[in-house]
Amino acid sequence: MAIKKHISEIADSAYKSDLSFDVITFECAVPDKKNVTAFTAALQSHSTHPIASSVLKFLSPIILSDYKVEKFEEIPGHGIKGFVDGHEVIIGNIAWMKSYDFYYDESLDHVNEKVVIVMIDDRYTGCFFITETTA
């Protein structure tokens, strides 16, 4: 429980501090990269977290009105989830994905950068590697 509290405190501090984030790269794990990035952008556009802003800057622009986002939830310390055009999209940290017991590339557990995983319809579809910077 202490770990969850610590992760949550780190995430909450990102809202209140001079921290900012830069996306290093995105690795898509499925052939349909266009939909993965579009669904990711549509859902991230509803978030106020600084990581969401950096992901949106990194991705190609989309026309948000082309995508219907429903049941959006922001889970502090973990990520966001909702439905985009009827597909369940969950975007968040590795700890949260483990709590869902989703399959993902476990080599991600050993990287130095922050990792944000994208799941669509209970399937690992890719991840962002992110670095923390000061504003």
PDB file of C-alpha atoms in Angstrom:
ATOM      1  CA  MET A   1       0.000   0.000   0.000  1.00  0.00           C
ATOM      2  CA  ALA A   2       2.902   2.368   0.722  1.00  0.00           C
ATOM      3  CA  ILE A   3       4.136   1.938  -2.863  1.00  0.00           C
ATOM      4  CA  LYS A   4       0.737   2.918  -4.293  1.00  0.00           C
ATOM      5  CA  LYS A   5       0.667   5.976  -2.025  1.00  0.00           C
ATOM      6  CA  HIS A   6       4.196   6.961  -3.106  1.00  0.00           C
ATOM      7  CA  ILE A   7       3.352   6.586  -6.818  1.00  0.00           C
ATOM      8  CA  SER A   8       0.236   8.664  -6.297  1.00  0.00           C
ATOM      9  CA  GLU A   9       2.210  11.389  -4.502  1.00  0.00           C
ATOM     10  CA  ILE A  10       4.721  11.529  -7.380  1.00  0.00           C
ATOM     11  CA  ALA A  11       1.924  11.829  -9.926  1.00  0.00           C
ATOM     12  CA  ASP A  12       0.108  14.482  -7.911  1.00  0.00           C
ATOM     13  CA  SER A  13       3.320  16.484  -7.576  1.00  0.00           C
ATOM     14  CA  ALA A  14       3.646  16.561 -11.376  1.00  0.00           C
ATOM     15  CA  TYR A  15       0.468  18.660 -11.491  1.00  0.00           C
ATOM     16  CA  LYS A  16       1.769  21.129  -8.923  1.00  0.00           C
ATOM     17  CA  SER A  17       5.450  21.471  -9.744  1.00  0.00           C
ATOM     18  CA  ASP A  18       7.699  22.768 -12.473  1.00  0.00           C
ATOM     19  CA  LEU A  19       8.047  19.270 -13.897  1.00  0.00           C
ATOM     20  CA  SER A  20       7.469  18.766 -17.568  1.00  0.00           C
ATOM     21  CA  PHE A  21       7.893  15.769 -19.787  1.00  0.00           C
ATOM     22  CA  ASP A  22       9.216  15.022 -23.251  1.00  0.00           C
ATOM     23  CA  VAL A  23       8.344  11.969 -25.295  1.00  0.00           C
ATOM     24  CA  ILE A  24      11.488  10.244 -26.517  1.00  0.00           C
ATOM     25  CA  THR A  25       9.748   7.771 -28.799  1.00  0.00           C
ATOM     26  CA  PHE A  26       6.642   5.676 -29.352  1.00  0.00           C
ATOM     27  CA  GLU A  27       6.858   1.970 -30.096  1.00  0.00           C
ATOM     28  CA  CYS A  28       3.745   0.533 -31.704  1.00  0.00           C
ATOM     29  CA  ALA A  29       3.179  -3.180 -31.104  1.00  0.00           C
ATOM     30  CA  VAL A  30       0.451  -3.676 -33.721  1.00  0.00           C
ATOM     31  CA  PRO A  31       0.222  -3.000 -37.466  1.00  0.00           C
ATOM     32  CA  ASP A  32      -2.493  -0.331 -37.140  1.00  0.00           C
ATOM     33  CA  LYS A  33      -0.338   2.515 -35.815  1.00  0.00           C
ATOM     34  CA  LYS A  34      -2.669   5.167 -37.243  1.00  0.00           C
ATOM     35  CA  ASN A  35      -5.645   4.085 -35.095  1.00  0.00           C
ATOM     36  CA  VAL A  36      -3.493   3.485 -32.014  1.00  0.00           C
ATOM     37  CA  THR A  37      -2.057   6.999 -32.151  1.00  0.00           C
ATOM     38  CA  ALA A  38      -5.420   8.564 -33.042  1.00  0.00           C
ATOM     39  CA  PHE A  39      -7.247   6.823 -30.164  1.00  0.00           C
ATOM     40  CA  THR A  40      -4.383   7.762 -27.840  1.00  0.00           C
ATOM     41  CA  ALA A  41      -4.550  11.423 -28.876  1.00  0.00           C
ATOM     42  CA  ALA A  42      -8.339  11.515 -28.581  1.00  0.00           C
ATOM     43  CA  LEU A  43      -8.242  10.170 -25.027  1.00  0.00           C
ATOM     44  CA  GLN A  44      -5.180  12.206 -23.948  1.00  0.00           C
ATOM     45  CA  SER A  45      -6.902  15.386 -25.142  1.00  0.00           C
ATOM     46  CA  HIS A  46      -9.272  15.044 -22.164  1.00  0.00           C
ATOM     47  CA  SER A  47      -6.475  14.887 -19.581  1.00  0.00           C
ATOM     48  CA  THR A  48      -4.922  17.826 -17.752  1.00  0.00           C
ATOM     49  CA  HIS A  49      -1.765  15.943 -16.730  1.00  0.00           C
ATOM     50  CA  PRO A  50       1.569  17.249 -18.092  1.00  0.00           C
ATOM     51  CA  ILE A  51       2.408  13.825 -19.562  1.00  0.00           C
ATOM     52  CA  ALA A  52      -0.764  13.997 -21.669  1.00  0.00           C
ATOM     53  CA  SER A  53       0.338  17.385 -23.007  1.00  0.00           C
ATOM     54  CA  SER A  54       3.725  16.014 -24.043  1.00  0.00           C
ATOM     55  CA  VAL A  55       2.153  12.979 -25.717  1.00  0.00           C
ATOM     56  CA  LEU A  56      -0.181  15.256 -27.676  1.00  0.00           C
ATOM     57  CA  LYS A  57       2.758  17.431 -28.790  1.00  0.00           C
ATOM     58  CA  PHE A  58       4.597  14.311 -29.954  1.00  0.00           C
ATOM     59  CA  LEU A  59       1.728  12.762 -31.934  1.00  0.00           C
ATOM     60  CA  SER A  60       0.507  13.922 -35.315  1.00  0.00           C
ATOM     61  CA  PRO A  61      -2.474  16.237 -34.966  1.00  0.00           C
ATOM     62  CA  ILE A  62      -5.924  14.706 -35.365  1.00  0.00           C
ATOM     63  CA  ILE A  63      -9.348  16.226 -35.823  1.00  0.00           C
ATOM     64  CA  LEU A  64     -10.796  15.597 -32.378  1.00  0.00           C
ATOM     65  CA  SER A  65     -14.373  15.898 -33.586  1.00  0.00           C
ATOM     66  CA  ASP A  66     -13.785  12.762 -35.705  1.00  0.00           C
ATOM     67  CA  TYR A  67     -13.546  10.683 -32.502  1.00  0.00           C
ATOM     68  CA  LYS A  68     -16.189  10.091 -29.845  1.00  0.00           C
ATOM     69  CA  VAL A  69     -14.730   9.829 -26.322  1.00  0.00           C
ATOM     70  CA  GLU A  70     -16.988   8.426 -23.610  1.00  0.00           C
ATOM     71  CA  LYS A  71     -16.636   7.452 -19.937  1.00  0.00           C
ATOM     72  CA  PHE A  72     -13.304   9.267 -19.578  1.00  0.00           C
ATOM     73  CA  GLU A  73     -11.625   8.742 -16.199  1.00  0.00           C
ATOM     74  CA  GLU A  74      -8.360  10.094 -14.854  1.00  0.00           C
ATOM     75  CA  ILE A  75      -6.864   7.878 -12.164  1.00  0.00           C
ATOM     76  CA  PRO A  76      -4.230   9.893 -10.216  1.00  0.00           C
ATOM     77  CA  GLY A  77      -0.895   8.132 -10.030  1.00  0.00           C
ATOM     78  CA  HIS A  78      -1.838   5.615 -12.700  1.00  0.00           C
ATOM     79  CA  GLY A  79      -3.254   6.982 -15.960  1.00  0.00           C
ATOM     80  CA  ILE A  80      -6.450   7.466 -17.889  1.00  0.00           C
ATOM     81  CA  LYS A  81      -9.118   5.295 -19.411  1.00  0.00           C
ATOM     82  CA  GLY A  82     -12.230   5.623 -21.478  1.00  0.00           C
ATOM     83  CA  PHE A  83     -13.847   4.596 -24.712  1.00  0.00           C
ATOM     84  CA  VAL A  84     -12.905   6.018 -28.102  1.00  0.00           C
ATOM     85  CA  ASP A  85     -15.326   5.167 -30.911  1.00  0.00           C
ATOM     86  CA  GLY A  86     -16.552   2.236 -28.826  1.00  0.00           C
ATOM     87  CA  HIS A  87     -13.059   0.814 -28.132  1.00  0.00           C
ATOM     88  CA  GLU A  88     -11.841   0.640 -24.548  1.00  0.00           C
ATOM     89  CA  VAL A  89      -8.560   2.564 -24.263  1.00  0.00           C
ATOM     90  CA  ILE A  90      -6.373   2.459 -21.163  1.00  0.00           C
ATOM     91  CA  ILE A  91      -3.194   4.541 -20.999  1.00  0.00           C
ATOM     92  CA  GLY A  92      -0.959   4.459 -17.974  1.00  0.00           C
ATOM     93  CA  ASN A  93       2.075   3.327 -16.075  1.00  0.00           C
ATOM     94  CA  ILE A  94       3.382  -0.217 -15.776  1.00  0.00           C
ATOM     95  CA  ALA A  95       2.214  -0.633 -12.170  1.00  0.00           C
ATOM     96  CA  TRP A  96      -1.363   0.051 -13.223  1.00  0.00           C
ATOM     97  CA  MET A  97      -1.157  -2.382 -16.142  1.00  0.00           C
ATOM     98  CA  LYS A  98       0.096  -5.068 -13.758  1.00  0.00           C
ATOM     99  CA  SER A  99      -2.958  -4.499 -11.569  1.00  0.00           C
ATOM    100  CA  TYR A 100      -5.136  -5.251 -14.614  1.00  0.00           C
ATOM    101  CA  ASP A 101      -3.014  -8.334 -15.313  1.00  0.00           C
ATOM    102  CA  PHE A 102      -2.607  -7.280 -18.962  1.00  0.00           C
ATOM    103  CA  TYR A 103       0.107  -8.799 -21.089  1.00  0.00           C
ATOM    104  CA  TYR A 104       2.783  -6.309 -22.106  1.00  0.00           C
ATOM    105  CA  ASP A 105       6.440  -6.538 -23.076  1.00  0.00           C
ATOM    106  CA  GLU A 106       8.032  -7.306 -19.690  1.00  0.00           C
ATOM    107  CA  SER A 107      11.405  -5.971 -20.855  1.00  0.00           C
ATOM    108  CA  LEU A 108       9.808  -2.559 -20.223  1.00  0.00           C
ATOM    109  CA  ASP A 109      10.157  -3.257 -16.488  1.00  0.00           C
ATOM    110  CA  HIS A 110      13.910  -2.698 -16.841  1.00  0.00           C
ATOM    111  CA  VAL A 111      14.196   0.557 -18.798  1.00  0.00           C
ATOM    112  CA  ASN A 112      15.414   3.779 -17.196  1.00  0.00           C
ATOM    113  CA  GLU A 113      12.841   6.099 -18.757  1.00  0.00           C
ATOM    114  CA  LYS A 114       9.237   6.515 -17.708  1.00  0.00           C
ATOM    115  CA  VAL A 115       7.040   4.168 -19.707  1.00  0.00           C
ATOM    116  CA  VAL A 116       3.423   4.892 -20.584  1.00  0.00           C
ATOM    117  CA  ILE A 117       1.595   1.855 -21.950  1.00  0.00           C
ATOM    118  CA  VAL A 118      -1.361   1.967 -24.335  1.00  0.00           C
ATOM    119  CA  MET A 119      -3.947  -0.825 -24.231  1.00  0.00           C
ATOM    120  CA  ILE A 120      -6.854  -0.982 -26.634  1.00  0.00           C
ATOM    121  CA  ASP A 121      -9.599  -3.548 -26.102  1.00  0.00           C
ATOM    122  CA  ASP A 122      -7.478  -5.439 -23.524  1.00  0.00           C
ATOM    123  CA  ARG A 123      -4.544  -5.692 -25.932  1.00  0.00           C
ATOM    124  CA  TYR A 124      -1.075  -4.203 -25.532  1.00  0.00           C
ATOM    125  CA  THR A 125      -0.746  -1.876 -28.519  1.00  0.00           C
ATOM    126  CA  GLY A 126       2.364   0.141 -27.721  1.00  0.00           C
ATOM    127  CA  CYS A 127       4.211   2.394 -25.337  1.00  0.00           C
ATOM    128  CA  PHE A 128       5.739   5.811 -24.997  1.00  0.00           C
ATOM    129  CA  PHE A 129       9.187   6.391 -23.511  1.00  0.00           C
ATOM    130  CA  ILE A 130       9.205   9.667 -21.613  1.00  0.00           C
ATOM    131  CA  THR A 131      11.842  11.735 -19.901  1.00  0.00           C
ATOM    132  CA  GLU A 132      11.232  14.166 -17.059  1.00  0.00           C
ATOM    133  CA  THR A 133      12.533  17.730 -17.391  1.00  0.00           C
ATOM    134  CA  THR A 134      12.259  20.896 -15.350  1.00  0.00           C
ATOM    135  CA  ALA A 135      10.461  23.853 -16.810  1.00  0.00           C
TER     136      ALA A 135
END
